[in-house]
PDB file of C-alpha atoms in Angstrom:
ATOM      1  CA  UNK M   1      66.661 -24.707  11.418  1.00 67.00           C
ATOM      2  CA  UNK M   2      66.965 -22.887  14.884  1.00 77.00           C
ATOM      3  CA  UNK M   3      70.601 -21.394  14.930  1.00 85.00           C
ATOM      4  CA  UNK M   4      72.246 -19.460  18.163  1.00 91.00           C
ATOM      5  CA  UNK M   5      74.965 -17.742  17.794  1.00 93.00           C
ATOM      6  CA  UNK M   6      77.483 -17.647  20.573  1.00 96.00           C
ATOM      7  CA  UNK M   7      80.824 -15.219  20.827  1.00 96.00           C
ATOM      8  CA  UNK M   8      83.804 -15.475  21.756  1.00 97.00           C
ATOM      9  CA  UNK M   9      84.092 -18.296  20.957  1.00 95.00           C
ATOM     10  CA  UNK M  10      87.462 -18.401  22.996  1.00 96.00           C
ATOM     11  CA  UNK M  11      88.834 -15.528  25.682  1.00 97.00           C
ATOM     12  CA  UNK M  12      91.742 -15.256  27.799  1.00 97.00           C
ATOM     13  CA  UNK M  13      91.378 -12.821  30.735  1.00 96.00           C
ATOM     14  CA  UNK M  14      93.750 -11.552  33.716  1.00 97.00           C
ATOM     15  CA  UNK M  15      92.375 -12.451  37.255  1.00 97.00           C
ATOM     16  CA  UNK M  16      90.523  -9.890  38.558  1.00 97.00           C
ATOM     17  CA  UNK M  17      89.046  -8.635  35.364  1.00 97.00           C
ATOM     18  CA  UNK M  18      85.344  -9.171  34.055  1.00 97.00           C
ATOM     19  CA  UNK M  19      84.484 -11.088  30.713  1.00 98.00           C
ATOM     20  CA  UNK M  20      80.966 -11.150  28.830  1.00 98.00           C
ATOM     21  CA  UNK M  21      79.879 -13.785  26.604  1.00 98.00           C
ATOM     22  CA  UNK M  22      76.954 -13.066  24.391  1.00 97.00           C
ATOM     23  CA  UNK M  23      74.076 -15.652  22.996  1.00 96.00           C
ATOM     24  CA  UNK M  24      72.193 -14.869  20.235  1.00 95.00           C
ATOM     25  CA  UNK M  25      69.003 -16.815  18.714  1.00 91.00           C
ATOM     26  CA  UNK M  26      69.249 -15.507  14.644  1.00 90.00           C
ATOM     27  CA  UNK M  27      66.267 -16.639  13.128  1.00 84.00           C
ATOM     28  CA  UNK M  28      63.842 -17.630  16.198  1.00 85.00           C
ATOM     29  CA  UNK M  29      62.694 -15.322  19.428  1.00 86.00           C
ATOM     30  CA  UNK M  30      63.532 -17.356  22.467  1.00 86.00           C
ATOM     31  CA  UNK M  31      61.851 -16.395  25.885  1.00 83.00           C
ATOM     32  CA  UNK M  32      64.150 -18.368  27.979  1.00 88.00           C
ATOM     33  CA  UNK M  33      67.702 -19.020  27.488  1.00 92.00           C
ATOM     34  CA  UNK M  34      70.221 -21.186  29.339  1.00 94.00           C
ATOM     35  CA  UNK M  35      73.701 -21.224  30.458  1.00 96.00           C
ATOM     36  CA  UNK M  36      75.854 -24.295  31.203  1.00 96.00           C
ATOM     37  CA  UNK M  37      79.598 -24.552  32.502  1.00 96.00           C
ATOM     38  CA  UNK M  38      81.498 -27.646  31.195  1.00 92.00           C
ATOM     39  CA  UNK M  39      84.724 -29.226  32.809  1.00 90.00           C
ATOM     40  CA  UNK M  40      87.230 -31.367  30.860  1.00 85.00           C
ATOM     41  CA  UNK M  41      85.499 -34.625  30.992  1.00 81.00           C
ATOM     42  CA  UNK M  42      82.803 -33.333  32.507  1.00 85.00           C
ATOM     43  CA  UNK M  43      79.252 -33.251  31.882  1.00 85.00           C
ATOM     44  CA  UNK M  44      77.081 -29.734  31.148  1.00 91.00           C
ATOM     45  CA  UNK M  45      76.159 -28.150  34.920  1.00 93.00           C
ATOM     46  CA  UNK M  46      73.485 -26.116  34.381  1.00 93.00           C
ATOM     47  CA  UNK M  47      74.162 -22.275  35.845  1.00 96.00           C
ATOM     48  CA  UNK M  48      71.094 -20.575  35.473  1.00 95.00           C
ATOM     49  CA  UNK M  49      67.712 -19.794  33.105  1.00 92.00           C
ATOM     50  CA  UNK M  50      67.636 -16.581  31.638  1.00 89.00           C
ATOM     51  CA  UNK M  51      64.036 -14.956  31.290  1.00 85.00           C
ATOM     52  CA  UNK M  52      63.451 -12.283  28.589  1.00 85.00           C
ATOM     53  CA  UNK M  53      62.550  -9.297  30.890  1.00 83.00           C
ATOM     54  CA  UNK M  54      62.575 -10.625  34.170  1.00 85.00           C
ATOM     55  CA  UNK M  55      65.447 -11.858  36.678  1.00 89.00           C
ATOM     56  CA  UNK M  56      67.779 -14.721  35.186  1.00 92.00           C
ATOM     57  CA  UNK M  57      66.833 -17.868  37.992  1.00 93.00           C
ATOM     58  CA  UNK M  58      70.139 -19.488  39.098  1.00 95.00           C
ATOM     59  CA  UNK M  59      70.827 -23.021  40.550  1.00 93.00           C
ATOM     60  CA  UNK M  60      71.750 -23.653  43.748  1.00 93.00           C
ATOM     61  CA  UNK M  61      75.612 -23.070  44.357  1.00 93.00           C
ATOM     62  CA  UNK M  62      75.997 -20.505  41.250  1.00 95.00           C
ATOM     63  CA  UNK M  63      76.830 -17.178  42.728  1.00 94.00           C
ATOM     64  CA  UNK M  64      74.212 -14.387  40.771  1.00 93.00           C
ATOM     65  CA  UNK M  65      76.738 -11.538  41.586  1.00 95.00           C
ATOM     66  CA  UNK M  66      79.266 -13.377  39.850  1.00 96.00           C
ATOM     67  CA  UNK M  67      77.830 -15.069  37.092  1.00 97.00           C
ATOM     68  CA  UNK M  68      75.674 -11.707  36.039  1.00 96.00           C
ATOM     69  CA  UNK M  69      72.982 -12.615  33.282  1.00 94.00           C
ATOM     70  CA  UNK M  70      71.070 -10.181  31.306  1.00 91.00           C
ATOM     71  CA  UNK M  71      67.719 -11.353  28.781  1.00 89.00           C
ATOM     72  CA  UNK M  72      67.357  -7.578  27.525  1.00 82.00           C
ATOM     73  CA  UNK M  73      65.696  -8.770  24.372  1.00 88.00           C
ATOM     74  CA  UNK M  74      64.546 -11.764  22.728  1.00 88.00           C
ATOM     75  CA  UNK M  75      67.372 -12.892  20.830  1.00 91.00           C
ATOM     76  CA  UNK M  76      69.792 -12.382  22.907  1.00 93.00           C
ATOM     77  CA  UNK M  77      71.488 -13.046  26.483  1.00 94.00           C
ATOM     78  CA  UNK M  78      74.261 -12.097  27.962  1.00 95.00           C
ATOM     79  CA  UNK M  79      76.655 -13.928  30.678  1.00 97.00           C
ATOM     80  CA  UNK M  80      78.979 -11.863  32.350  1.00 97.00           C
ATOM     81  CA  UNK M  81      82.024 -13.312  34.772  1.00 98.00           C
ATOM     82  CA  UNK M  82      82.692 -10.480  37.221  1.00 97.00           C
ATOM     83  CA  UNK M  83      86.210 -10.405  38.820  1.00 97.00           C
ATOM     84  CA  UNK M  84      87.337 -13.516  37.095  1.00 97.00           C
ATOM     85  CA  UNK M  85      89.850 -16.223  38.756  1.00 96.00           C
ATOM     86  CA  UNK M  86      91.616 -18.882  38.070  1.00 96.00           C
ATOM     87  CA  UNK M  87      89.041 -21.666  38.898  1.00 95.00           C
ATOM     88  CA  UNK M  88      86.394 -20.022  36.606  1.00 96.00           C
ATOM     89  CA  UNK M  89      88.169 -21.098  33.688  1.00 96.00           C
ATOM     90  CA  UNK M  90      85.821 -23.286  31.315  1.00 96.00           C
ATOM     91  CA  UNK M  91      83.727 -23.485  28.570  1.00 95.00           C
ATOM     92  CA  UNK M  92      80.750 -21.946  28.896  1.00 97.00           C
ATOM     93  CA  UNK M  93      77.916 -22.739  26.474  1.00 96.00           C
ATOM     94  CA  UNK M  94      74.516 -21.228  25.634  1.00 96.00           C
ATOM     95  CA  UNK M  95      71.270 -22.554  24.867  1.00 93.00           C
ATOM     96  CA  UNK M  96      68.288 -21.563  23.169  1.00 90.00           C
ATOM     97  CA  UNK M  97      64.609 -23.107  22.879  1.00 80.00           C
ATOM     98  CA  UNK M  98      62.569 -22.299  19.748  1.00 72.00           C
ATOM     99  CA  UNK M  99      59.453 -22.140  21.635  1.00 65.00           C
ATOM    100  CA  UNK M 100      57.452 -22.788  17.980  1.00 66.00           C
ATOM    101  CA  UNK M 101      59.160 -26.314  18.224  1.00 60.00           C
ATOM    102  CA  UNK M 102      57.624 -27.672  21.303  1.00 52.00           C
ATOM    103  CA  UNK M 103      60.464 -29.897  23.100  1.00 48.00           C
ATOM    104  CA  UNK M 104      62.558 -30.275  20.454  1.00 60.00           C
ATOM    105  CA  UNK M 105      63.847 -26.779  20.611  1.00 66.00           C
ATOM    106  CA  UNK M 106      66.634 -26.517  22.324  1.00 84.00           C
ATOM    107  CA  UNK M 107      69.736 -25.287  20.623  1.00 88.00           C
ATOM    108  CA  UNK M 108      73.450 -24.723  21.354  1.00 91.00           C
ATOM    109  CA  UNK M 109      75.528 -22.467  20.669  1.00 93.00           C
ATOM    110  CA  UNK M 110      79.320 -23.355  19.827  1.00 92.00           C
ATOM    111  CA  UNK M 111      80.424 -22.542  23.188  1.00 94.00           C
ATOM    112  CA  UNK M 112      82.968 -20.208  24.793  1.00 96.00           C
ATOM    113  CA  UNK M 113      86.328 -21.029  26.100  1.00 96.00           C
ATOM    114  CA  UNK M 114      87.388 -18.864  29.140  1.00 97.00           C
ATOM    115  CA  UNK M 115      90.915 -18.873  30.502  1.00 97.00           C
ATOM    116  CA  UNK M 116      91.837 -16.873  33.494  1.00 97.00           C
ATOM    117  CA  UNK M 117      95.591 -16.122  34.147  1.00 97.00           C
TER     118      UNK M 117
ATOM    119  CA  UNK F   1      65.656 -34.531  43.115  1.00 61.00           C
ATOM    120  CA  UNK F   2      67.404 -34.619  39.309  1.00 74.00           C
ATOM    121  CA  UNK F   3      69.872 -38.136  39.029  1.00 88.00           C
ATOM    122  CA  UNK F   4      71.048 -39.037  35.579  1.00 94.00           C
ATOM    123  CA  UNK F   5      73.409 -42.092  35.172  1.00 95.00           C
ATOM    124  CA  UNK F   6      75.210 -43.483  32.268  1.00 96.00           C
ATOM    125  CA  UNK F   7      78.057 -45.715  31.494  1.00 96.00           C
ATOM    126  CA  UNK F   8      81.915 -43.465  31.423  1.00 95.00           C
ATOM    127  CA  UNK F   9      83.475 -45.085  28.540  1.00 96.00           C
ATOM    128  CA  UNK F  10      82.715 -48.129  26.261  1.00 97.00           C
ATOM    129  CA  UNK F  11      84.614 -48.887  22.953  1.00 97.00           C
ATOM    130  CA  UNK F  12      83.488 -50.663  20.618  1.00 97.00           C
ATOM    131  CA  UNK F  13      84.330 -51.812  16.751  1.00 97.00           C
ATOM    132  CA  UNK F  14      83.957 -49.602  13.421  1.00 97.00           C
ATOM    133  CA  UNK F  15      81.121 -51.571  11.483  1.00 97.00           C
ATOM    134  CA  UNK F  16      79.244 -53.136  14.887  1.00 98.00           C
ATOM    135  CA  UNK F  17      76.846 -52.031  16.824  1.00 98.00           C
ATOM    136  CA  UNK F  18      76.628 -50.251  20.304  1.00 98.00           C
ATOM    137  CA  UNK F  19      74.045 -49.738  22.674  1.00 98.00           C
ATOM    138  CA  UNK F  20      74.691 -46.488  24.919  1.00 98.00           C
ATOM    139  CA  UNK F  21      72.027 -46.759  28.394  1.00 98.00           C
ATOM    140  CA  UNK F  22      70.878 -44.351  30.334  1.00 98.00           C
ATOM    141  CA  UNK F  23      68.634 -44.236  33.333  1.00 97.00           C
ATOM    142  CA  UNK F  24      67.439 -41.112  34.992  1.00 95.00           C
ATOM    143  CA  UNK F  25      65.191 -40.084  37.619  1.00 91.00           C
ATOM    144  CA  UNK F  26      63.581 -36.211  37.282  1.00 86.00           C
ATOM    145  CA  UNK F  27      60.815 -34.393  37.913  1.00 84.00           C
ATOM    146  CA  UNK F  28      58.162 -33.137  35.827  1.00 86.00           C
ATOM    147  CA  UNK F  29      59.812 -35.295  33.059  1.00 89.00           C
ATOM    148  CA  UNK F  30      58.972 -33.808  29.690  1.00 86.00           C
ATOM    149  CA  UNK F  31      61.430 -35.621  27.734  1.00 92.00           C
ATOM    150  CA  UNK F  32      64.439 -37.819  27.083  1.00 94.00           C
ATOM    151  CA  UNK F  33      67.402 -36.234  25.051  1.00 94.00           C
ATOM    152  CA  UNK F  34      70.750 -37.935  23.580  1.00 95.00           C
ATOM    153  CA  UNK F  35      73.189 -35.488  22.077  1.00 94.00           C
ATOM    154  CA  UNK F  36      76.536 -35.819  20.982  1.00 95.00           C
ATOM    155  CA  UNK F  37      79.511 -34.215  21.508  1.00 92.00           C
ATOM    156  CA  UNK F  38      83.197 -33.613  20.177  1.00 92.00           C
ATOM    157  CA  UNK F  39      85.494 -32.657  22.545  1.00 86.00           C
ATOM    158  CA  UNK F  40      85.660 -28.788  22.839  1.00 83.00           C
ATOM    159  CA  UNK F  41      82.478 -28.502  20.679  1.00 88.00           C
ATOM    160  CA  UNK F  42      78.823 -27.735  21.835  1.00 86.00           C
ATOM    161  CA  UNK F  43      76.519 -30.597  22.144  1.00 89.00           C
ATOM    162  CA  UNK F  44      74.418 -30.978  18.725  1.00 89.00           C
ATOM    163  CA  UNK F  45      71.181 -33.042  18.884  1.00 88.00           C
ATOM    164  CA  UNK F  46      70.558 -36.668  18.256  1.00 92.00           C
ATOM    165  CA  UNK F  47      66.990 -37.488  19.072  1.00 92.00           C
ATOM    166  CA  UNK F  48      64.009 -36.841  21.189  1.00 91.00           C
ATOM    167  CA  UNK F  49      61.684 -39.469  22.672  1.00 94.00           C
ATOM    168  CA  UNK F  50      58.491 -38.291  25.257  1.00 92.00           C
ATOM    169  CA  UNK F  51      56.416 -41.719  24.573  1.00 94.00           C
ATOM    170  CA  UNK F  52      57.711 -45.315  25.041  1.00 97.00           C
ATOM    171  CA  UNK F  53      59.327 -47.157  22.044  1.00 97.00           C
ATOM    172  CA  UNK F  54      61.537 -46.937  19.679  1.00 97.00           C
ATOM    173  CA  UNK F  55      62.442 -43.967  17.443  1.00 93.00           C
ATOM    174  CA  UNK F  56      65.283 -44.796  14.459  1.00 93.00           C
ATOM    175  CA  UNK F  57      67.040 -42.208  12.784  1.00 89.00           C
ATOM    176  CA  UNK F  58      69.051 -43.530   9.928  1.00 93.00           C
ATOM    177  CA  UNK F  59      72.196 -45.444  11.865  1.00 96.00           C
ATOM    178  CA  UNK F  60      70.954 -44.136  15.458  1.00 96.00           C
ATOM    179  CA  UNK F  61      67.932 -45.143  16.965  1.00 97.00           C
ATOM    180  CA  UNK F  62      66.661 -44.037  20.690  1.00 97.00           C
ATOM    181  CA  UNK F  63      64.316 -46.495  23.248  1.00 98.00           C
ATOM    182  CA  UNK F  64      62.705 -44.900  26.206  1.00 98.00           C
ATOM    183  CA  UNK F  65      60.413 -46.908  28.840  1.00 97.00           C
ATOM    184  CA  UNK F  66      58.930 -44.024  31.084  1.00 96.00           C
ATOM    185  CA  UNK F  67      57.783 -46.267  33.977  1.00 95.00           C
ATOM    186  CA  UNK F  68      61.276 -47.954  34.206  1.00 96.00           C
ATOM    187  CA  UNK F  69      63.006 -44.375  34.032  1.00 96.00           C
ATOM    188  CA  UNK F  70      65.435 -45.415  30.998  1.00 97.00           C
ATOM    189  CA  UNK F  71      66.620 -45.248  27.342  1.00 98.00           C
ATOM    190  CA  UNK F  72      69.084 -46.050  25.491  1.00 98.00           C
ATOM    191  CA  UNK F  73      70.889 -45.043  22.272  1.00 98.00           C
ATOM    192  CA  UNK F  74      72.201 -47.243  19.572  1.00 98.00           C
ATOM    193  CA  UNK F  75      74.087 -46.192  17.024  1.00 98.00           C
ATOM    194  CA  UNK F  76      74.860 -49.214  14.291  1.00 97.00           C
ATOM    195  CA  UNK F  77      77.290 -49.525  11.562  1.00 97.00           C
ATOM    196  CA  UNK F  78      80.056 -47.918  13.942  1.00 98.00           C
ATOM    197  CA  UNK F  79      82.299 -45.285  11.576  1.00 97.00           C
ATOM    198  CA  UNK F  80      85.371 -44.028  13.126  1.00 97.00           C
ATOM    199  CA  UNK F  81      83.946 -40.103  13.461  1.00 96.00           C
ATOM    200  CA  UNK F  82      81.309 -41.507  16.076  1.00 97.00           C
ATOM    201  CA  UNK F  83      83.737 -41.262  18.635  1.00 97.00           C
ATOM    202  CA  UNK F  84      82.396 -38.734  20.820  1.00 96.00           C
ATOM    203  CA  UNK F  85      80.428 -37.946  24.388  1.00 95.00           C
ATOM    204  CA  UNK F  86      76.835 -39.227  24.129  1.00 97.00           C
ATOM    205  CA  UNK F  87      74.964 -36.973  26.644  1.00 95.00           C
ATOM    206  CA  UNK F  88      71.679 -38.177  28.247  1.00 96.00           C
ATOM    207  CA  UNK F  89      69.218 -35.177  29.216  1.00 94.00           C
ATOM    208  CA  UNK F  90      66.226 -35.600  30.669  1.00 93.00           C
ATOM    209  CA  UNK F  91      63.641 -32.392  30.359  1.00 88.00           C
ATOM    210  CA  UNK F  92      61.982 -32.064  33.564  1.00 83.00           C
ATOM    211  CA  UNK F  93      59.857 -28.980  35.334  1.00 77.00           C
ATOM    212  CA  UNK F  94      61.147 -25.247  34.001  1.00 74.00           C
ATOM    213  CA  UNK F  95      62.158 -26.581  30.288  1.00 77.00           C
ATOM    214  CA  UNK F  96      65.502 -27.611  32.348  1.00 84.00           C
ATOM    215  CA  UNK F  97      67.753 -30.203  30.442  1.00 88.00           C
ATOM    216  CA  UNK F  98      69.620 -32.415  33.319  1.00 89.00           C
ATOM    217  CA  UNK F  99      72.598 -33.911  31.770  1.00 92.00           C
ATOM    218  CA  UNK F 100      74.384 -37.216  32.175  1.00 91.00           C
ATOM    219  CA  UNK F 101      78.185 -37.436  32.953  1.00 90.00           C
ATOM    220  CA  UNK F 102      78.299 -38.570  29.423  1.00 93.00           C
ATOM    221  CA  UNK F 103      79.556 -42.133  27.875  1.00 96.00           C
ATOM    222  CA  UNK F 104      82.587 -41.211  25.951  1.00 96.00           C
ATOM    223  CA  UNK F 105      82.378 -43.970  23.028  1.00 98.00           C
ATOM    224  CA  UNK F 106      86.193 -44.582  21.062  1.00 97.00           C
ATOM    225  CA  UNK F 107      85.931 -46.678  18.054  1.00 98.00           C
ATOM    226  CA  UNK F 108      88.325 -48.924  17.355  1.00 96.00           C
ATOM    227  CA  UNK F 109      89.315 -50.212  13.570  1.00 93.00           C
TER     228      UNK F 109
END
């Protein structure tokens, strides 16, 4: 079945400092990606869609030059927190559609914890 | 505008049943999702329901009524490792999931 690949799986960074968290679809080619943020005991927000190719589209209230997100290929995306703080601390999780499965192709990855000290 | 709603918490007994409900309101809906989810794990797929009915799965089974806007999940024969979030998603217009808050379910011997 559809597998993405997601690393690190946890991170600890020092305020101020930028962390990027890569997806990777390994045995599909995904066109669109996603990224979600997850609170304790909180549902998944989505962030923003990633686009192979094109400009990642992000939801209203997600800063883009914050949360920068790069499609370069088709297997894999990349999330970058730029000048990290305190409050983005989360878990972070990617997800993939196998666009050969129609609708039931979406696929997580195993998620990334971030702390920011 | 996306709204997803489902219950915080219910427990419920190991070897019983449980019915999980969801109601949701989204555009372009393509789709009604339940996942489920350990705490500090990613979400990994239940089922999948687009027409109305009933799909069963071994123990879980998924409803969805389109013109009411809601489904539920029900999981029977309750073990002690289904305690977990159940997430409603509904797909809707860009392939977007919208998630629920999520039901966290504790069973109880």
């Amino acid at each position: 079945g559809a597998v993405v690949s997601q690393h690190p799986s946890r991170v600890i960074c020092k305020s101020g400092t930028s962390v990027k968290i890569e997806c990777r679809s390994l045995d599909f080619q995904a066109t669109t990606m996603f990224w979600y943020r997850q609170f304790p005991k909180q549902s998944l927000m989505l962030m923003a869609t990633s686009n192979e190719g094109s400009k990642a589209t992000y939801e209203q209230g997600v800063e883009k030059d914050k949360f920068l997100i790069n499609h370069a290929s088709l297997t894999l995306s990349t999330l970058t927190v730029t000048s990290a703080h305190p409050e983005d601390s989360s878990f972070y999780i990617c997800s993939a559609r196998d666009n050969s499965l129609y609708n039931y192709g979406y696929t997580f990855g195993s998620g990334t914890r971030l702390t920011v000290v | 505008g996306q709204n997803i709603d489902q219950p915080t918490e219910m427990t419920a007994t190991e070897g019983a049943i449980v019915q999980i409900n969801c109601t949701y309101q989204t555009s372009g809906f393509n789709g009604l999702f339940w996942y489920q989810q350990h705490a500090g794990e990613a979400p990994t797929f239940l089922s999948y329901n687009v027409l109305d009915g009933l799909e069963e799965k071994g123990r879980f089974s998924s409803f969805l009524s389109r013109s009411k806007g809601y489904s539920y999940l029900l999981l029977k024969e309750l073990q002690m490792k289904d305690s977990a979030s159940y997430l409603c998603a509904a797909g809707g217009g860009g392939n977007k999931l919208t998630f629920g808050t999520g039901t966290q379910l504790k069973v109880e011997l």
